[in-house]
mmCIF file of C-alpha atoms in Angstrom:
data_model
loop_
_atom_site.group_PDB
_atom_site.id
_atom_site.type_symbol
_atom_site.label_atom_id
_atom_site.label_comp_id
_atom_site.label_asym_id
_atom_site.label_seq_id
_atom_site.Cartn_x
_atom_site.Cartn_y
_atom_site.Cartn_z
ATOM 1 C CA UNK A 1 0.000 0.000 0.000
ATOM 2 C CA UNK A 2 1.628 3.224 -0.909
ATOM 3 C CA UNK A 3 2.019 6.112 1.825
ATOM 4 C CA UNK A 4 2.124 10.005 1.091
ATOM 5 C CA UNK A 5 5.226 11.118 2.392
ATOM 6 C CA UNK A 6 5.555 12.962 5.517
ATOM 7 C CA UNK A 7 7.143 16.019 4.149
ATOM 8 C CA UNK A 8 4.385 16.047 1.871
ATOM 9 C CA UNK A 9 1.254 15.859 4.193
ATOM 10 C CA UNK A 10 0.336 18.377 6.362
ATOM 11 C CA UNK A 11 0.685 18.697 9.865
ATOM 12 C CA UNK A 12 -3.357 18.641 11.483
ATOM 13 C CA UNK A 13 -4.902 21.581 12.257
ATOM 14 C CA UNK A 14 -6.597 21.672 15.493
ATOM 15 C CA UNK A 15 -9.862 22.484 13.083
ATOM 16 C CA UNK A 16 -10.705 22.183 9.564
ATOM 17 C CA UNK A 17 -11.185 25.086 7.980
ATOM 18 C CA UNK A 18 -15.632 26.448 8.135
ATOM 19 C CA UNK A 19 -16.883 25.211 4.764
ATOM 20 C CA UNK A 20 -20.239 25.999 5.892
ATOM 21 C CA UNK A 21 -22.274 28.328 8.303
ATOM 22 C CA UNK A 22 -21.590 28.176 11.949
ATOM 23 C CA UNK A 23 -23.487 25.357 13.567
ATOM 24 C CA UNK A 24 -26.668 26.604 15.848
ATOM 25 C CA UNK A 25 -26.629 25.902 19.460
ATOM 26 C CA UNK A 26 -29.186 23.507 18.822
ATOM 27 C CA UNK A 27 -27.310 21.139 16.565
ATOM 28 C CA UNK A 28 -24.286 20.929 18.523
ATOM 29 C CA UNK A 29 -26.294 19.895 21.525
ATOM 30 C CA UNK A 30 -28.303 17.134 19.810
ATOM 31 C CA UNK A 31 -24.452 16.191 18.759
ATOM 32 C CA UNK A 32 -23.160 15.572 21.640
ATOM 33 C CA UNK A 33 -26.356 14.072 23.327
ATOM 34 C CA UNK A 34 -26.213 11.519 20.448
ATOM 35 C CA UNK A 35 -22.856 11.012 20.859
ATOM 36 C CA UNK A 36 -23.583 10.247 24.397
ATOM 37 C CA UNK A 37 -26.149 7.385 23.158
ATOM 38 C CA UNK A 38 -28.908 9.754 25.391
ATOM 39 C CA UNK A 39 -32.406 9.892 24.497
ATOM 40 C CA UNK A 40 -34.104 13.315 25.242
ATOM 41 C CA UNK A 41 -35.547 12.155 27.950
ATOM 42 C CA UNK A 42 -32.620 10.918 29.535
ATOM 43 C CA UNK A 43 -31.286 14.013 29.062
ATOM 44 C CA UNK A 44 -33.412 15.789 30.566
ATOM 45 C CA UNK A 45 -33.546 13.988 33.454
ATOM 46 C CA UNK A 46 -29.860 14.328 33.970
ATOM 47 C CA UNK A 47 -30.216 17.527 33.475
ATOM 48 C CA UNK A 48 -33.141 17.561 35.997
ATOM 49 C CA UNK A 49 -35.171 19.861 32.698
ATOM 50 C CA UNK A 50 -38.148 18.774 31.167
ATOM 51 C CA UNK A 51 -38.114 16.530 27.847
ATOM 52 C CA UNK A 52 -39.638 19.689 26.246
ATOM 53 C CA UNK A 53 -37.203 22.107 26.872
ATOM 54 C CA UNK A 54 -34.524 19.845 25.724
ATOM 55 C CA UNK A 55 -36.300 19.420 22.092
ATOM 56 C CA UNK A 56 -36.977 23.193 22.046
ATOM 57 C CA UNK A 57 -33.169 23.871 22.615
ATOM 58 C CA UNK A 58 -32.143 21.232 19.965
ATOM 59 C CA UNK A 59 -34.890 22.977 17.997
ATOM 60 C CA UNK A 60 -34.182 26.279 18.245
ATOM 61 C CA UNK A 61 -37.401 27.501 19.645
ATOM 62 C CA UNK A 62 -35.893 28.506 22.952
ATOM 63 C CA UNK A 63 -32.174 30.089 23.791
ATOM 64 C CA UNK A 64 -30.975 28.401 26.785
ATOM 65 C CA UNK A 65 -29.378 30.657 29.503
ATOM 66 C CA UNK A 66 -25.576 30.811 30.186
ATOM 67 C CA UNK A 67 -25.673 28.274 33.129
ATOM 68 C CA UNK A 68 -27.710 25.834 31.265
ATOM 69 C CA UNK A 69 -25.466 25.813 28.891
ATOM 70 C CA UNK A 70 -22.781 24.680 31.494
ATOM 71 C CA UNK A 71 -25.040 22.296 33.182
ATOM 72 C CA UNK A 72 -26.000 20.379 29.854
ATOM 73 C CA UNK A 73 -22.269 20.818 28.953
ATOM 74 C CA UNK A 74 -21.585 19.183 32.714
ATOM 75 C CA UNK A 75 -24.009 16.671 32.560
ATOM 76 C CA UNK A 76 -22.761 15.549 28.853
ATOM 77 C CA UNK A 77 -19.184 15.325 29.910
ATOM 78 C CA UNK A 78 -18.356 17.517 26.572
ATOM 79 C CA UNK A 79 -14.392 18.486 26.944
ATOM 80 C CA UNK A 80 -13.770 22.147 27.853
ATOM 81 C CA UNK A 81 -12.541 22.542 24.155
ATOM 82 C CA UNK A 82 -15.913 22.293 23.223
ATOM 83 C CA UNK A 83 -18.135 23.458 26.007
ATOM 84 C CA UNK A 84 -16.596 26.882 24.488
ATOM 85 C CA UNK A 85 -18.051 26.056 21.226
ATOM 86 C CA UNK A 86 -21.643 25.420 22.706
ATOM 87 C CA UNK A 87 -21.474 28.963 24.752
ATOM 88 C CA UNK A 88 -20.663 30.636 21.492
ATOM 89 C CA UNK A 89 -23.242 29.051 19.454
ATOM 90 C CA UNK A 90 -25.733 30.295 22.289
ATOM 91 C CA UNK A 91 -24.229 33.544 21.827
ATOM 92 C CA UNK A 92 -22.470 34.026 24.948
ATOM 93 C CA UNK A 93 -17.742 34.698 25.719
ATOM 94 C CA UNK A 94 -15.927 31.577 26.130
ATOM 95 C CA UNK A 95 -15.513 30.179 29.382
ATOM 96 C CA UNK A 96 -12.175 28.690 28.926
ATOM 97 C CA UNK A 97 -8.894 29.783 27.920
ATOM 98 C CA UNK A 98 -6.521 28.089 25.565
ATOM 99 C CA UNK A 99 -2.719 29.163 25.805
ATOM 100 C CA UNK A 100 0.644 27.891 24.713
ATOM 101 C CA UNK A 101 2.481 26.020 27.584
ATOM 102 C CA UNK A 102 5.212 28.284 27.316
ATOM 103 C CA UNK A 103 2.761 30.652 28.150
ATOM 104 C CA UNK A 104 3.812 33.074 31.123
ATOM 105 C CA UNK A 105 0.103 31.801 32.728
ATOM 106 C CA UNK A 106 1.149 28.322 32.353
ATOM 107 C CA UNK A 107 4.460 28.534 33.999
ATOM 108 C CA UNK A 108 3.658 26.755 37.263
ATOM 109 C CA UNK A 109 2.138 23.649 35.107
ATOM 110 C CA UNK A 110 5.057 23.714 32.529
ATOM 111 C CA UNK A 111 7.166 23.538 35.847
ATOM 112 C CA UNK A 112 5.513 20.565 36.681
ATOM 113 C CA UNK A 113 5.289 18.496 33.939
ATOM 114 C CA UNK A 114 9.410 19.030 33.592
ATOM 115 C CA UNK A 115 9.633 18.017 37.137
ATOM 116 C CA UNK A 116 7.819 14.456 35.806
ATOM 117 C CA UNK A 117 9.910 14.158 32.779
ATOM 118 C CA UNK A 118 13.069 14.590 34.950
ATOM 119 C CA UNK A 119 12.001 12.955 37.479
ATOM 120 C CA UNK A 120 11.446 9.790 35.483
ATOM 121 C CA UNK A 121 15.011 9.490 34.178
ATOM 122 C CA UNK A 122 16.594 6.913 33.273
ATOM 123 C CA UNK A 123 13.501 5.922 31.717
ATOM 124 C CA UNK A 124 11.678 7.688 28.504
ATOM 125 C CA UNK A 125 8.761 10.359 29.639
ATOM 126 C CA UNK A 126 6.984 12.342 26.798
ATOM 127 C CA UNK A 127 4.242 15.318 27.094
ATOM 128 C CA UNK A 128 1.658 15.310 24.620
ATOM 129 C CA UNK A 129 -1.017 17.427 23.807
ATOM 130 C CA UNK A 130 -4.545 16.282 22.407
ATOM 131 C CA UNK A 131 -3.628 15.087 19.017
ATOM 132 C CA UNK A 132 -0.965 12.888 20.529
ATOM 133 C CA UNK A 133 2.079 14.957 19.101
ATOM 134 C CA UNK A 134 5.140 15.730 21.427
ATOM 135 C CA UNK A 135 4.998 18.754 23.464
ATOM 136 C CA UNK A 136 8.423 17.596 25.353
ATOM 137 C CA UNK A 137 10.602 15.090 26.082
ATOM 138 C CA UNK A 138 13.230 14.141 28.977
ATOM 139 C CA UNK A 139 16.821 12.376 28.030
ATOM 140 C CA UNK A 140 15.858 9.234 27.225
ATOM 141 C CA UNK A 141 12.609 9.475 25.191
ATOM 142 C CA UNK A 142 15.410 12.013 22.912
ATOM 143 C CA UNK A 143 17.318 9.118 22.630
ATOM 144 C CA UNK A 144 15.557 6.363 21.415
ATOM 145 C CA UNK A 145 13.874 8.152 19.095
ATOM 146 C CA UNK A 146 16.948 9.715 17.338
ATOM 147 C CA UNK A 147 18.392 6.388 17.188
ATOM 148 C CA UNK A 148 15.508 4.092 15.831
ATOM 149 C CA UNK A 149 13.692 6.988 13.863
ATOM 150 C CA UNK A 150 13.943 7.940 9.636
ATOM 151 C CA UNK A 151 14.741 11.714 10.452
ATOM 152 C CA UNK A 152 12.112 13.064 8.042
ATOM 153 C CA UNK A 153 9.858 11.877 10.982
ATOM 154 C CA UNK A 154 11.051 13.757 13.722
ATOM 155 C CA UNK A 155 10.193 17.367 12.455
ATOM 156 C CA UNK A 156 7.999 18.746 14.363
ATOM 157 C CA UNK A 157 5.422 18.347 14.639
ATOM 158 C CA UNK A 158 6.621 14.895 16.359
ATOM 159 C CA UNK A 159 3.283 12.620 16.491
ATOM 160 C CA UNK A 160 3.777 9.410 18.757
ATOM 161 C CA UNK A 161 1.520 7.528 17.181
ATOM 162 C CA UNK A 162 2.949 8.039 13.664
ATOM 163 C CA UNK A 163 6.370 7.514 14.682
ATOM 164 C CA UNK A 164 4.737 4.141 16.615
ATOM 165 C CA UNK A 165 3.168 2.841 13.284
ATOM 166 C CA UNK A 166 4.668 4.399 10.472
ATOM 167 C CA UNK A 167 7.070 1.910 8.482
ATOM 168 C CA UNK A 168 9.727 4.586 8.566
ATOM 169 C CA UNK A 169 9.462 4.658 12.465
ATOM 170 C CA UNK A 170 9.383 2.261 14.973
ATOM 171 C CA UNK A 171 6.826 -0.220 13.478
ATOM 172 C CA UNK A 172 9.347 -2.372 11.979
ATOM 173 C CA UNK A 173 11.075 -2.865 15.113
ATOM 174 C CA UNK A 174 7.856 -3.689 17.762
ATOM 175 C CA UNK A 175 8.144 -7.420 18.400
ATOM 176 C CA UNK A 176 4.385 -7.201 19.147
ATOM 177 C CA UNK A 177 3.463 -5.180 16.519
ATOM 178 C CA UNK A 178 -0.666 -6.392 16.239
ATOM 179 C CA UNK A 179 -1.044 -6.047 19.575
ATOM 180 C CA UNK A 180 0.428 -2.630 20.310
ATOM 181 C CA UNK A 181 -1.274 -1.433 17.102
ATOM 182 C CA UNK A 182 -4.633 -2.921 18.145
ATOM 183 C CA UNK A 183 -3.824 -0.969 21.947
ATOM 184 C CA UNK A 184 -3.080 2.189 19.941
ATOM 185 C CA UNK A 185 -6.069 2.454 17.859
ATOM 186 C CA UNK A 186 -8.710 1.356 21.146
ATOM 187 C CA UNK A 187 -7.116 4.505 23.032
ATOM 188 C CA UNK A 188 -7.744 6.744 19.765
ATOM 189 C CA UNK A 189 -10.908 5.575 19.475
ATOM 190 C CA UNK A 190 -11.905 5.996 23.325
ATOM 191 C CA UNK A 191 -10.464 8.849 22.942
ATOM 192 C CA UNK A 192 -12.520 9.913 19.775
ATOM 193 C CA UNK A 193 -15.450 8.338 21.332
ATOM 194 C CA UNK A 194 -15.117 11.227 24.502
ATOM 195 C CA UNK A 195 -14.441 14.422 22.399
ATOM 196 C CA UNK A 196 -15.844 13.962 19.097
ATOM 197 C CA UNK A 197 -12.847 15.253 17.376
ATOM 198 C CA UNK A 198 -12.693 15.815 13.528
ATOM 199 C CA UNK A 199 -9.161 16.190 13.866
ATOM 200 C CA UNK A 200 -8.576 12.868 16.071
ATOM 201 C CA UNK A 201 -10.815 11.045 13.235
ATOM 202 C CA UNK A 202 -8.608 12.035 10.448
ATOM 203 C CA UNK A 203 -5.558 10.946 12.483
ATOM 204 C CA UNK A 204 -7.021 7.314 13.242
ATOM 205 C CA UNK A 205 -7.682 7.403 9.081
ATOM 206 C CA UNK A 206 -4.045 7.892 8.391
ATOM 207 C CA UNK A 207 -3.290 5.552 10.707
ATOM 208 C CA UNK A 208 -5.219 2.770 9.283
ATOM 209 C CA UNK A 209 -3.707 3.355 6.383
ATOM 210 C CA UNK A 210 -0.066 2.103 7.395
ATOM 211 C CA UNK A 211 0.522 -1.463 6.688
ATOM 212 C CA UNK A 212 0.362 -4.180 9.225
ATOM 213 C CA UNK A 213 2.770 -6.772 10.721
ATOM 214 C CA UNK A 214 3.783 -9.542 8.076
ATOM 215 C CA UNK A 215 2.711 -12.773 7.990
ATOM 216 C CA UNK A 216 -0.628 -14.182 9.225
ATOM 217 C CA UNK A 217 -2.739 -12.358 11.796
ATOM 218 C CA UNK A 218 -1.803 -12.684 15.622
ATOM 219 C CA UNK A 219 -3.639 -13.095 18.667
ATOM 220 C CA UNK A 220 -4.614 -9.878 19.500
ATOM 221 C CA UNK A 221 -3.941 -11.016 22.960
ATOM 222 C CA UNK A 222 -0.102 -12.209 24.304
ATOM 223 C CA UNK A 223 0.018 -15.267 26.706
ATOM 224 C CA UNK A 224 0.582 -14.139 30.348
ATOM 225 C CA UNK A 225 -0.630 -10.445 29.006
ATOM 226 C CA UNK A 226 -2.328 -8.093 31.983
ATOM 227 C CA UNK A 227 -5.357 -7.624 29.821
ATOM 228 C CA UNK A 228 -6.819 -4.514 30.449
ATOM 229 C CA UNK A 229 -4.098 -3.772 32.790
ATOM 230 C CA UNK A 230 -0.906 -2.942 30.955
ATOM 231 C CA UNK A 231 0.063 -3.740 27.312
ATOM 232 C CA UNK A 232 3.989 -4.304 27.036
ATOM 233 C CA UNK A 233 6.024 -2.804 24.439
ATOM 234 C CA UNK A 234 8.451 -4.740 22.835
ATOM 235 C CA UNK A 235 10.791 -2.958 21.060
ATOM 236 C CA UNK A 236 13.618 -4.506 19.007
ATOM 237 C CA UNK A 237 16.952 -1.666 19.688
ATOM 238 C CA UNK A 238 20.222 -1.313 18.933
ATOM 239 C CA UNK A 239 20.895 -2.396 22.083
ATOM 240 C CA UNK A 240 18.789 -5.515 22.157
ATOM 241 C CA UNK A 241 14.898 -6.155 22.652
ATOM 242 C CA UNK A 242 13.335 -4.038 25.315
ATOM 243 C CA UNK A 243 10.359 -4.357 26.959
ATOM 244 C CA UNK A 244 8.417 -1.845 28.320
ATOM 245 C CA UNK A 245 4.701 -0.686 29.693
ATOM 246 C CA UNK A 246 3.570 2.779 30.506
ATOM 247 C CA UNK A 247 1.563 4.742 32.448
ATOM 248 C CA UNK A 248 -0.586 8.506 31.354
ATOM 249 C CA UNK A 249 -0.663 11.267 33.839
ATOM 250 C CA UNK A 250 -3.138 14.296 33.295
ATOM 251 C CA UNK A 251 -4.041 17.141 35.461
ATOM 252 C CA UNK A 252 -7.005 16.273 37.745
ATOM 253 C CA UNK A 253 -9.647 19.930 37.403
ATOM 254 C CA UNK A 254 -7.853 21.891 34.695
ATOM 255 C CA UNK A 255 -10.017 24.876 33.963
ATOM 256 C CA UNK A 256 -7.905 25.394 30.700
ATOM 257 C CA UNK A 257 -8.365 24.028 27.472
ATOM 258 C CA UNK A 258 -4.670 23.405 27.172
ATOM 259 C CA UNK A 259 -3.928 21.594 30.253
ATOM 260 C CA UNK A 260 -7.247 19.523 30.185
ATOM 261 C CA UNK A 261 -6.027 18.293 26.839
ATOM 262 C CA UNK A 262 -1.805 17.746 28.147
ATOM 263 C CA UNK A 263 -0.443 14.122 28.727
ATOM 264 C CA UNK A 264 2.267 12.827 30.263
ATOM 265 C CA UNK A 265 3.098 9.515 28.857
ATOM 266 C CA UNK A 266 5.881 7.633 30.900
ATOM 267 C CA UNK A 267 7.380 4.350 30.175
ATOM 268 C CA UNK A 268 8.715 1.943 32.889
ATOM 269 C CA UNK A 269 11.036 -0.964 32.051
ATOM 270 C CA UNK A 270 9.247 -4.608 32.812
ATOM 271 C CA UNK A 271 12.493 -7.014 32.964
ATOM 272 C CA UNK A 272 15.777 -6.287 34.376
ATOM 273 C CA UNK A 273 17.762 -6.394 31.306
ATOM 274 C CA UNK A 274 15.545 -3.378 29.969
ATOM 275 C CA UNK A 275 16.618 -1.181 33.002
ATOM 276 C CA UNK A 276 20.096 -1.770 32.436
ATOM 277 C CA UNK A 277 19.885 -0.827 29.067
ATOM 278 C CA UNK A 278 18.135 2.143 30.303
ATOM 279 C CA UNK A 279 20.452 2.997 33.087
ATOM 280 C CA UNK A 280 23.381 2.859 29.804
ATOM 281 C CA UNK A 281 21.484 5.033 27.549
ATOM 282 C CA UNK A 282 21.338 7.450 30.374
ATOM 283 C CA UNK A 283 24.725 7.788 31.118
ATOM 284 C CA UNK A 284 26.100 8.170 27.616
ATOM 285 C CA UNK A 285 23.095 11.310 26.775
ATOM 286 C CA UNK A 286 23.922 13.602 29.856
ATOM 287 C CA UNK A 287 25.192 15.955 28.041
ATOM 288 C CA UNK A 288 21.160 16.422 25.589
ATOM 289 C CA UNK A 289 19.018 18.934 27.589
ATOM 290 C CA UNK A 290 17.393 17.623 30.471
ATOM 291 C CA UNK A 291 13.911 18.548 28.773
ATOM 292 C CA UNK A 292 13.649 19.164 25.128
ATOM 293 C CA UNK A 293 10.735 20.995 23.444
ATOM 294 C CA UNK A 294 10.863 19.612 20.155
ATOM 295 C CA UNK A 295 8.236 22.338 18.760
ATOM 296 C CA UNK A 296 10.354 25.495 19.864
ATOM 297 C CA UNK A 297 12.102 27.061 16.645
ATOM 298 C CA UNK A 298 15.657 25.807 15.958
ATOM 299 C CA UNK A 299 16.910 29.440 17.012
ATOM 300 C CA UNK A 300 15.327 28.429 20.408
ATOM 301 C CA UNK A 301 16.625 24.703 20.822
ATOM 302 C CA UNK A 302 13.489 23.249 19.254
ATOM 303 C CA UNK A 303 13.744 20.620 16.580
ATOM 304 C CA UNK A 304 15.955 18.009 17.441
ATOM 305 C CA UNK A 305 19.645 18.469 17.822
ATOM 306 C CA UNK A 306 21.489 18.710 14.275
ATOM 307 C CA UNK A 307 23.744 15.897 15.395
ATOM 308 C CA UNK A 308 20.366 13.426 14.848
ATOM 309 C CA UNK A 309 18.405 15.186 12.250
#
């Protein structure tokens, strides 16, 4: 199956451009209720409204008031992303800002999530924002990446889950390449499942686009796997095969859009010959950045170093 090339695709916006008139209030709420497999009347009784007022909101024959808005966006679970796209639709200011983490504001979070990514050395620790691509990344996720990566991949902006499935990337070195595919794709999905996202749709498209393993089809599920627990990564390196599982950290009540969307992804070795391997890596990178921002302009330090691009 041929693949467009990455330099010739574009990066994802974080929306497609308006083709069309802006959606009423109306039809974004029966959206999400949809999306939420509700009836009307289950609605409305989580909203503790009558059936009637929710069909004459999805209707348009009523304007709902600024705090129903937030209780229907509440009771729907709709991502703060979006809850701003429902006030404006019923004519009222977003509720929720969306900033750059480098953003003076965001200081104290950016702060933290370096503290994790440091704090996780020798082992590889990556930030990622909604559409999965790398908003940092400590010693050791630098790395691997640089040393099992075609560099046409790592420009920014660096997307995990391309550089996990791509042929070019890692793909062709993942023992367990079905499985961690098949563990990849359920998260998207979840994921697309939660916030509706045009932009996380056309990302699970591309990815279904990049070949498979070889060879006949594999259990989807590994003898002595911790299904629904953990799903190992086996990963064929230079250094020998590693195996590894990994854990996501988010911020617990973000009231911004940028840190309700901000992942840490951090990977923990499951044998012993793994964390040696790790323990190596991390003593011959000391001298990379402790945490590098690989979307920051070159001038900046952003990119990757020239020595592995």
């Amino acid at each position: 199956m041929s693949l467009p090339s990455h330099a010739a695709r574009r990066s994802l916006p974080h929306r497609p451009a308006a083709a069309s008139a802006p959606r009423s209030f109306g039809d974004h709420l029966r959206t999400w209720r949809q999306q939420r497999h509700l009836s009307q009347l289950e609605l409305a009784d989580e909203a503790e409204i009558s059936t009637r007022h929710v069909s004459f909101m999805e209707t348009g024959r009523t304007n709902p008031s600024r705090d129903m808005v937030l209780r229907l966006c509440e009771r729907l679970s709709i991502p703060l992303r979006e809850r701003n796209a429902l006030l404006v639709a019923a004519g009222y200011a977003p509720m929720y800002r969306e900033r750059t983490l480098d953003d003076p504001a965001l200081a104290a979070a950016r702060q933290a999530v370096e503290l994790v990514l440091q704090g996780h050395e020798p082992c590889p620790a990556v930030a990622l924002d909604r559409c999965w691509n790398v908003v940092a990344a400590n010693r050791a996720a630098q790395a691997l990446l640089t040393a099992h990566v075609a560099p046409e991949l790592l420009a920014p902006p660096l997307n995990v889950l391309r550089l996990s499935l791509h042929p070019a990337g890692l793909a062709p070195r993942i023992a367990n390449l079905a499985q961690w595919r098949e563990h990849l794709f359920a998260r998207l999905r979840q994921q697309i499942q939660a916030t509706a996202d045009p932009v996380l749709v056309a990302l699970y498209e591309e990815l279904q686009q990049y070949p498979g393993p070889p060879g006949p089809d594999e259990p989807l599920v590994l003898p002595g796997e911790m299904l629904g627990v953990v799903m190992p990564f086996c990963f064929e390196s230079a250094h020998g095969m590693l195996s590894l599982i990994s854990t996501t950290t988010i911020f617990g009540t973000p009231v911004d859009v940028t840190l309700q969307e901000l992942a840490v992804e951090s990977f923990f070795p499951a044998d012993a010959f793994t964390a040696q391997v790790l323990r190596t890596l991390a003593q011959e990178n000391e001298d990379r950045p402790a945490v590098h921002d690989p979307a920051a302009p070159a001038s900046a330090g952003g990119g990757l170093p020239p020595e592995h691009r």
